[in-house]
Short mmCIF file of C-alpha atoms and ligand atoms in Angstrom, two decimals:
data_model
loop_
_atom_site.label_atom_id
_atom_site.label_comp_id
_atom_site.label_asym_id
_atom_site.label_seq_id
_atom_site.Cartn_x
_atom_site.Cartn_y
_atom_site.Cartn_z
CA UNK A 1235 -5.29 -11.77 -8.07
CA UNK A 1236 -5.43 -13.18 -11.57
CA UNK A 1237 -8.88 -11.83 -12.32
CA UNK A 1238 -7.30 -8.37 -12.24
CA UNK A 1239 -5.49 -8.98 -15.48
CA UNK A 1240 -6.72 -9.04 -19.05
CA UNK A 1241 -5.67 -12.01 -21.24
CA UNK A 1242 -3.20 -9.74 -22.99
CA UNK A 1243 -1.58 -8.79 -19.68
CA UNK A 1244 -1.47 -12.45 -18.60
CA UNK A 1245 0.34 -13.31 -21.82
CA UNK A 1246 2.87 -10.60 -21.28
CA UNK A 1247 3.76 -12.02 -17.86
CA UNK A 1248 6.88 -13.87 -18.82
CA UNK A 1249 10.00 -13.93 -16.66
CA UNK A 1250 12.21 -13.83 -19.73
CA UNK A 1251 15.73 -13.51 -18.37
CA UNK A 1252 16.95 -16.76 -16.81
CA UNK A 1253 19.89 -17.09 -14.42
CA UNK A 1254 21.62 -19.30 -16.97
CA UNK A 1255 21.43 -16.46 -19.49
CA UNK A 1256 22.52 -13.65 -17.15
CA UNK A 1257 23.95 -13.74 -13.62
CA UNK A 1258 22.51 -11.46 -10.91
CA UNK A 1259 25.64 -9.27 -11.12
CA UNK A 1260 25.35 -8.93 -14.92
CA UNK A 1261 21.67 -8.02 -14.58
CA UNK A 1262 22.70 -5.02 -12.47
CA UNK A 1263 25.39 -4.02 -14.99
CA UNK A 1264 22.95 -4.09 -17.91
CA UNK A 1265 20.30 -2.32 -15.87
CA UNK A 1266 22.65 0.57 -15.07
CA UNK A 1267 23.49 0.88 -18.78
CA UNK A 1268 19.87 0.78 -20.01
CA UNK A 1269 18.66 3.14 -17.27
CA UNK A 1270 21.17 5.77 -18.47
CA UNK A 1271 20.38 5.12 -22.15
CA UNK A 1272 16.61 5.47 -21.64
CA UNK A 1273 16.65 8.23 -19.03
CA UNK A 1274 14.73 10.67 -21.25
CA UNK A 1275 11.75 8.39 -21.54
CA UNK A 1276 11.67 6.24 -18.40
CA UNK A 1277 11.22 7.11 -14.72
CA UNK A 1278 11.35 4.48 -12.00
CA UNK A 1279 9.26 4.77 -8.82
CA UNK A 1280 10.08 2.57 -5.83
CA UNK A 1281 8.09 1.95 -2.67
CA UNK A 1282 10.07 1.83 0.60
CA UNK A 1283 9.46 -1.91 0.93
CA UNK A 1284 11.36 -2.78 -2.25
CA UNK A 1285 14.66 -4.65 -1.98
CA UNK A 1286 17.93 -2.63 -2.09
CA UNK A 1287 18.90 -3.90 -5.57
CA UNK A 1288 15.67 -2.43 -6.89
CA UNK A 1289 15.76 0.80 -4.87
CA UNK A 1290 19.17 1.49 -6.45
CA UNK A 1291 17.34 2.13 -9.75
CA UNK A 1292 14.45 4.20 -8.35
CA UNK A 1293 14.46 7.88 -9.35
CA UNK A 1294 11.85 8.52 -6.70
CA UNK A 1295 11.24 6.50 -3.54
CA UNK A 1296 8.41 7.04 -1.13
CA UNK A 1297 5.40 5.80 0.77
CA UNK A 1298 2.05 5.31 -0.90
CA UNK A 1299 1.00 8.96 -0.54
CA UNK A 1300 4.30 10.39 -1.76
CA UNK A 1301 4.35 8.08 -4.76
CA UNK A 1302 0.78 8.99 -5.70
CA UNK A 1303 1.59 12.70 -5.43
CA UNK A 1304 4.79 12.25 -7.50
CA UNK A 1305 3.09 10.13 -10.14
CA UNK A 1306 0.64 13.00 -10.78
CA UNK A 1307 3.58 15.31 -11.67
CA UNK A 1308 5.53 12.98 -14.01
CA UNK A 1309 6.02 13.75 -17.70
CA UNK A 1310 8.10 10.79 -18.90
CA UNK A 1311 6.55 8.35 -21.40
CA UNK A 1312 7.17 5.28 -19.26
CA UNK A 1313 6.74 4.94 -15.53
CA UNK A 1314 8.12 1.68 -14.17
CA UNK A 1315 6.44 1.12 -10.84
CA UNK A 1316 8.44 -0.95 -8.42
CA UNK A 1317 5.72 -1.71 -5.90
CA UNK A 1318 2.47 -3.64 -6.00
CA UNK A 1319 -0.46 -3.82 -8.41
CA UNK A 1320 -2.80 -1.29 -6.70
CA UNK A 1321 -0.01 1.28 -6.65
CA UNK A 1322 0.65 0.90 -10.39
CA UNK A 1323 -3.11 1.22 -11.04
CA UNK A 1324 -3.17 4.45 -9.01
CA UNK A 1325 -0.19 5.79 -10.97
CA UNK A 1326 -1.91 4.92 -14.27
CA UNK A 1327 -5.01 6.91 -13.22
CA UNK A 1328 -2.92 9.90 -12.10
CA UNK A 1329 -0.84 10.09 -15.32
CA UNK A 1330 -1.96 11.11 -18.78
CA UNK A 1331 -3.28 8.78 -21.48
CA UNK A 1332 -0.08 8.78 -23.50
CA UNK A 1333 2.06 7.69 -20.54
CA UNK A 1334 2.44 4.01 -19.80
CA UNK A 1335 2.75 2.53 -16.33
CA UNK A 1336 4.63 -0.77 -16.09
CA UNK A 1337 4.68 -3.23 -13.18
CA UNK A 1338 7.83 -5.38 -13.57
CA UNK A 1339 6.06 -8.49 -12.16
CA UNK A 1340 2.33 -8.65 -12.77
CA UNK A 1341 1.96 -11.05 -9.87
CA UNK A 1342 3.11 -8.41 -7.37
CA UNK A 1343 -0.28 -8.06 -5.66
CA UNK A 1344 -1.32 -7.27 -2.10
CA UNK A 1345 -3.02 -9.83 0.13
CA UNK A 1346 -4.83 -7.04 1.97
CA UNK A 1347 -6.20 -5.53 -1.26
CA UNK A 1348 -7.48 -8.99 -2.18
CA UNK A 1349 -9.55 -9.09 1.04
CA UNK A 1350 -12.20 -6.72 -0.36
CA UNK A 1351 -13.87 -7.39 -3.66
CA UNK A 1352 -16.27 -5.07 -5.45
CA UNK A 1353 -19.18 -7.54 -5.25
CA UNK A 1354 -18.65 -7.89 -1.50
CA UNK A 1355 -18.55 -4.11 -0.99
CA UNK A 1356 -21.76 -3.68 -3.03
CA UNK A 1357 -23.47 -6.35 -0.89
CA UNK A 1358 -22.24 -4.73 2.34
CA UNK A 1359 -23.35 -1.28 1.16
CA UNK A 1360 -26.90 -2.51 0.43
CA UNK A 1361 -27.20 -4.08 3.86
CA UNK A 1362 -25.76 -0.98 5.58
CA UNK A 1363 -28.12 1.34 3.70
CA UNK A 1364 -31.11 -0.82 4.71
CA UNK A 1365 -29.94 -0.86 8.34
CA UNK A 1366 -29.65 2.88 9.06
CA UNK A 1367 -31.13 6.19 8.06
CA UNK A 1368 -27.90 7.99 8.96
CA UNK A 1369 -25.50 9.08 6.18
CA UNK A 1370 -22.57 6.67 5.77
CA UNK A 1371 -19.41 7.95 4.10
CA UNK A 1372 -17.10 5.32 2.57
CA UNK A 1373 -13.36 5.66 2.86
CA UNK A 1374 -10.98 3.17 1.30
CA UNK A 1375 -7.34 2.72 2.13
CA UNK A 1376 -5.36 3.19 -1.10
CA UNK A 1377 -4.40 -0.51 -0.80
CA UNK A 1378 -7.31 -1.81 -2.86
CA UNK A 1379 -8.27 -2.48 -6.48
CA UNK A 1380 -9.39 0.42 -8.69
CA UNK A 1381 -12.94 -1.00 -8.74
CA UNK A 1382 -13.20 -0.23 -5.05
CA UNK A 1383 -11.76 3.25 -5.45
CA UNK A 1384 -14.46 3.73 -8.10
CA UNK A 1385 -17.12 2.64 -5.60
CA UNK A 1386 -15.91 5.26 -3.15
CA UNK A 1387 -15.73 7.92 -5.82
CA UNK A 1388 -19.33 7.24 -6.87
CA UNK A 1389 -20.60 7.26 -3.29
CA UNK A 1390 -19.22 10.56 -2.03
CA UNK A 1391 -16.20 9.10 -0.24
CA UNK A 1392 -12.45 9.42 -0.40
CA UNK A 1393 -9.30 7.40 -0.52
CA UNK A 1394 -6.71 7.61 2.25
CA UNK A 1395 -3.16 6.36 2.87
CA UNK A 1396 -1.51 5.62 6.17
CA UNK A 1397 0.00 9.17 6.06
CA UNK A 1398 -3.30 11.04 5.83
CA UNK A 1399 -5.84 8.63 7.32
CA UNK A 1400 -6.67 10.94 10.27
CA UNK A 1401 -7.34 13.96 8.05
CA UNK A 1402 -9.43 11.95 5.59
CA UNK A 1403 -11.51 10.26 8.32
CA UNK A 1404 -12.24 13.54 10.01
CA UNK A 1405 -13.30 14.94 6.66
CA UNK A 1406 -15.53 11.90 6.10
CA UNK A 1407 -17.16 12.31 9.49
CA UNK A 1408 -17.84 15.94 8.75
CA UNK A 1409 -19.77 14.81 5.66
CA UNK A 1410 -21.98 12.26 7.40
CA UNK A 1411 -22.75 10.48 10.64
CA UNK A 1412 -21.01 7.17 10.01
CA UNK A 1413 -17.88 5.84 8.40
CA UNK A 1414 -17.45 2.63 6.36
CA UNK A 1415 -13.69 1.98 6.23
CA UNK A 1416 -12.07 -0.77 4.14
CA UNK A 1417 -10.09 -2.97 3.57
CA UNK A 1418 -7.70 -2.59 6.62
CA UNK A 1419 -9.45 -2.94 9.96
CA UNK A 1420 -6.28 -2.05 11.86
CA UNK A 1421 -5.55 1.24 10.17
CA UNK A 1422 -9.23 2.14 10.54
CA UNK A 1423 -9.41 1.16 14.22
CA UNK A 1424 -6.07 2.68 15.21
CA UNK A 1425 -6.82 5.98 13.50
CA UNK A 1426 -10.41 6.32 14.77
CA UNK A 1427 -9.30 5.50 18.34
CA UNK A 1428 -6.55 8.11 18.09
CA UNK A 1429 -9.24 10.60 17.04
CA UNK A 1430 -11.21 9.87 20.23
CA UNK A 1431 -13.78 7.39 18.92
CA UNK A 1432 -14.22 4.64 21.55
CA UNK A 1433 -13.81 0.99 20.52
CA UNK A 1434 -17.48 0.31 21.52
CA UNK A 1435 -18.55 2.59 18.65
CA UNK A 1436 -16.75 0.44 16.07
CA UNK A 1437 -18.03 -2.82 14.56
CA UNK A 1438 -16.37 -5.29 12.22
CA UNK A 1439 -18.04 -6.29 8.92
CA UNK A 1440 -16.78 -9.72 7.92
CA UNK A 1441 -17.58 -10.39 4.24
CA UNK A 1442 -17.31 -14.13 4.84
CA UNK A 1443 -20.36 -14.09 7.13
CA UNK A 1444 -24.04 -13.47 6.40
CA UNK A 1445 -24.64 -9.70 6.57
CA UNK A 1446 -21.04 -9.35 7.65
CA UNK A 1447 -21.86 -11.06 10.95
CA UNK A 1448 -23.79 -7.96 12.07
CA UNK A 1449 -27.38 -7.14 12.85
CA UNK A 1450 -29.07 -4.00 11.51
CA UNK A 1451 -29.28 -2.71 15.07
CA UNK A 1452 -25.49 -3.02 15.50
CA UNK A 1453 -24.93 -1.08 12.29
CA UNK A 1454 -27.44 1.63 13.22
CA UNK A 1455 -25.75 2.07 16.63
CA UNK A 1456 -22.13 2.08 15.36
CA UNK A 1457 -20.18 5.18 14.39
CA UNK A 1458 -17.57 3.22 12.41
CA UNK A 1459 -17.96 0.05 10.35
CA UNK A 1460 -14.55 -1.56 9.78
CA UNK A 1461 -13.98 -4.13 7.05
CA UNK A 1462 -12.42 -7.39 8.13
CA UNK A 1463 -9.15 -7.04 6.21
CA UNK A 1464 -5.55 -6.89 7.31
CA UNK A 1465 -1.98 -6.84 6.11
CA UNK A 1466 -0.41 -10.27 6.54
CA UNK A 1467 2.99 -8.65 7.18
CA UNK A 1468 1.94 -6.16 9.90
CA UNK A 1469 -0.64 -8.42 11.53
CA UNK A 1470 2.32 -10.67 12.49
CA UNK A 1471 3.67 -8.23 15.10
CA UNK A 1472 2.48 -8.87 18.66
CA UNK A 1473 2.14 -7.02 21.93
CA UNK A 1474 4.36 -9.65 23.59
CA UNK A 1475 7.19 -8.68 21.19
CA UNK A 1476 6.80 -5.03 22.28
CA UNK A 1477 6.82 -5.99 25.97
CA UNK A 1478 9.78 -8.35 25.55
CA UNK A 1479 11.96 -5.80 23.74
CA UNK A 1480 11.08 -3.08 26.28
CA UNK A 1481 11.93 -5.43 29.15
CA UNK A 1482 15.29 -6.34 27.57
CA UNK A 1483 16.20 -2.73 26.82
CA UNK A 1484 14.00 0.00 28.32
CA UNK A 1485 15.81 2.65 26.23
CA UNK A 1486 14.49 1.14 23.00
CA UNK A 1487 11.81 3.22 21.22
CA UNK A 1488 9.25 0.93 19.65
CA UNK A 1489 7.83 2.48 16.48
CA UNK A 1490 5.29 0.61 14.36
CA UNK A 1491 3.16 1.03 11.27
CA UNK A 1492 -0.59 1.62 11.91
CA UNK A 1493 -1.43 -1.53 9.93
CA UNK A 1494 -0.30 -3.38 13.09
CA UNK A 1495 -3.02 -4.69 15.48
CA UNK A 1496 -4.54 -2.31 18.01
CA UNK A 1497 -2.81 -3.78 21.10
CA UNK A 1498 0.60 -3.56 19.33
CA UNK A 1499 0.10 0.10 18.46
CA UNK A 1500 -1.22 0.84 21.97
CA UNK A 1501 1.83 -0.76 23.62
CA UNK A 1502 4.33 0.95 21.27
CA UNK A 1503 5.90 4.34 21.80
CA UNK A 1504 5.03 5.72 18.42
CA UNK A 1505 3.35 4.82 15.14
CA UNK A 1506 3.05 6.13 11.62
CA UNK A 1507 3.43 5.47 7.89
CA UNK A 1508 6.70 4.31 6.40
CA UNK A 1509 7.72 7.92 5.69
CA UNK A 1510 6.86 8.92 9.25
CA UNK A 1511 9.03 6.09 10.62
CA UNK A 1512 11.97 7.03 8.30
CA UNK A 1513 11.68 10.67 9.28
CA UNK A 1514 11.57 9.96 13.02
CA UNK A 1515 14.66 7.74 12.82
CA UNK A 1516 16.56 10.17 10.54
CA UNK A 1517 15.94 13.07 12.90
CA UNK A 1518 16.83 11.22 16.11
CA UNK A 1519 20.22 11.89 17.72
CA UNK A 1520 23.15 9.48 17.34
CA UNK A 1521 22.97 6.59 19.80
CA UNK A 1522 19.16 6.35 19.56
CA UNK A 1523 17.69 2.87 19.65
CA UNK A 1524 14.62 1.75 17.67
CA UNK A 1525 12.67 -1.47 17.37
CA UNK A 1526 10.68 -1.09 14.20
CA UNK A 1527 7.42 -2.85 13.40
CA UNK A 1528 7.24 -2.77 9.63
CA UNK A 1529 8.50 -4.58 6.51
CA UNK A 1530 12.00 -6.01 6.84
CA UNK A 1531 13.56 -4.53 3.66
CA UNK A 1532 12.89 -1.04 5.03
CA UNK A 1533 14.15 -1.91 8.54
CA UNK A 1534 17.39 -3.41 7.20
CA UNK A 1535 17.94 -0.38 4.91
CA UNK A 1536 17.47 2.01 7.82
CA UNK A 1537 19.91 -0.01 9.92
CA UNK A 1538 22.51 0.26 7.13
CA UNK A 1539 21.84 3.96 6.56
CA UNK A 1540 22.19 4.94 10.20
CA UNK A 1541 25.11 2.94 11.64
CA UNK A 1542 25.35 5.43 14.52
CA UNK A 1543 21.89 4.31 15.77
CA UNK A 1544 20.66 0.90 16.84
CA UNK A 1545 17.84 -0.18 14.55
CA UNK A 1546 16.33 -3.65 14.84
CA UNK A 1547 13.15 -5.38 13.74
CA UNK A 1548 10.49 -5.61 16.42
CA UNK A 1549 9.92 -9.23 15.41
CA UNK A 1550 12.45 -12.09 15.59
CA UNK A 1551 10.69 -13.57 12.52
CA UNK A 1552 11.06 -12.60 8.89
CA UNK A 1553 8.50 -9.82 8.20
CA UNK A 1554 8.83 -9.76 4.44
CA UNK A 1555 6.13 -8.58 2.05
CA UNK A 1556 6.51 -11.43 -0.38
CA UNK A 1557 4.50 -9.72 -3.12
CA UNK A 1558 6.64 -6.55 -3.00
CA UNK A 1559 9.63 -8.88 -3.10
CA UNK A 1560 8.45 -10.34 -6.43
CA UNK A 1561 9.83 -7.24 -8.15
CA UNK A 1562 13.36 -8.40 -8.85
CA UNK A 1563 16.15 -6.60 -10.73
CA UNK A 1564 15.91 -9.13 -13.59
CA UNK A 1565 12.19 -8.34 -14.12
CA UNK A 1566 13.02 -4.65 -14.00
CA UNK A 1567 15.64 -5.35 -16.69
CA UNK A 1568 13.00 -7.23 -18.75
CA UNK A 1569 10.82 -4.10 -18.55
CA UNK A 1570 13.74 -1.88 -19.71
CA UNK A 1571 14.67 -4.23 -22.56
CA UNK A 1572 11.07 -4.31 -23.76
CA UNK A 1573 10.87 -0.50 -23.76
CA UNK A 1574 14.13 -0.34 -25.72
CA UNK A 1575 12.62 -2.66 -28.31
CA UNK A 1576 9.48 -0.50 -28.41
CA UNK A 1577 7.44 -3.49 -27.26
CA UNK A 1578 6.61 -2.58 -23.66
CA UNK A 1579 5.31 -5.39 -21.43
CA UNK A 1580 3.27 -5.56 -18.24
CA UNK A 1581 1.41 -2.31 -18.87
CA UNK A 1582 -1.17 -1.55 -16.20
CA UNK A 1583 -4.20 0.11 -17.67
CA UNK A 1584 -7.36 0.87 -15.72
CA UNK A 1585 -10.55 0.90 -17.85
CA UNK A 1586 -11.76 4.44 -18.48
CA UNK A 1587 -15.09 4.23 -16.63
CA UNK A 1588 -13.42 2.83 -13.50
CA UNK A 1589 -10.64 5.40 -13.72
CA UNK A 1590 -13.19 8.21 -14.08
CA UNK A 1591 -15.06 7.18 -10.90
CA UNK A 1592 -11.86 6.45 -8.97
CA UNK A 1593 -10.45 9.84 -9.84
CA UNK A 1594 -13.30 11.56 -7.98
CA UNK A 1595 -12.08 9.77 -4.83
CA UNK A 1596 -8.40 10.34 -5.56
CA UNK A 1597 -8.94 14.01 -6.29
CA UNK A 1598 -10.83 14.36 -3.02
CA UNK A 1599 -7.88 12.80 -1.18
CA UNK A 1600 -5.30 14.98 -2.89
CA UNK A 1601 -7.39 18.11 -2.25
CA UNK A 1602 -7.72 17.44 1.50
CA UNK A 1603 -4.65 19.04 3.06
P1 13P B 2530 2.57 3.30 3.38
O1 13P B 2530 3.35 3.32 2.14
O2 13P B 2530 1.42 4.25 3.35
O3 13P B 2530 3.35 3.49 4.64
O4 13P B 2530 1.88 1.84 3.49
C1 13P B 2530 2.62 0.72 3.69
C2 13P B 2530 2.14 -0.42 2.94
O5 13P B 2530 1.78 -1.46 3.42
C3 13P B 2530 2.08 -0.29 1.51
O6 13P B 2530 1.55 -1.42 0.95
FE1 SF4 B 2531 -0.09 -5.38 1.03
FE2 SF4 B 2531 0.93 -5.53 3.51
FE3 SF4 B 2531 2.47 -6.02 1.37
FE4 SF4 B 2531 1.62 -3.51 1.89
S1 SF4 B 2531 3.02 -4.74 3.16
S2 SF4 B 2531 1.68 -4.54 -0.09
S3 SF4 B 2531 -0.44 -3.94 2.75
S4 SF4 B 2531 0.67 -7.22 2.02
#
């Protein structure tokens, strides 16, 4: 993670408001005041996995695709992004030069994004190109560093999110014969299978092995090359949990995020992005029952929002995204205080050349309806 930050950004990472100085309750009081005072220059975006005390201050909440689309429309000077690093980078690229994107805690990264590095992708690409004459189109899940988005932009590919993966992959396969999909193997596999591509036509490229653990023949034969990456939160759900919950209560609808493993998605009743899950639950009749396989802050919020429905986590264990959880109200307050003093901290700024290449891939994604 740390190599993502410039020295200046590292220096500005300072949790400045201690509990001795200000209680949690007082943090919320001051935040409400500053949010109102600075409303003409600051907008707060919050991903669905943020904790409730942070979501309270979000002007716009959404999944990765919604937040990217919204970021592109914003006109406020400061955008405080309550989410993780790759999301703030995306927002920076989608907003104008005079707008500043702030991540309240610079250490809010994503373990999945860290599983694919630019040097590894370059190495994989060279090997893949040597192994086949067929055209390979790269698609990256938006959960990755801007340097990877730039790779995709420069190599004729697109970005996708969990909301539009199917559309983007079918676009990619209309542009060439093969797909290289990174960093999330599960989203790639689940989506391609849903589109009718058999599992035998998919191979896994593991960057920790020589040539990804693949022969040139395997690459030449495959339709889809999946990167060996995963989300540590969603990979924790199991098929046994689905079977156990269904056995206990056959009326329970199991709905999971497509970052879950293939056998979990296959055993579940339904799957989709965080927005899809929210929408399905919101539109279901009173008395409906859902076991949800996604991040716990969202599941708990849905349970509180819909008391007339039974909403539980699919897993008996704590499925918390610890990096999303790093964004705490007191760091949000530190961001607001710094803006008020005209000394903004934790600004996420993607170098111009990387942003230029990444934008080709982001624009492709936003143009594919
Ligand atoms: P979506 O926001 O696309 O549902 O993705 C979930 C996620 O893991 C974000 O990091
Ligand atoms: Fe990354 Fe998973 Fe957390 Fe999303 S939920 S930010 S993919 S670790």
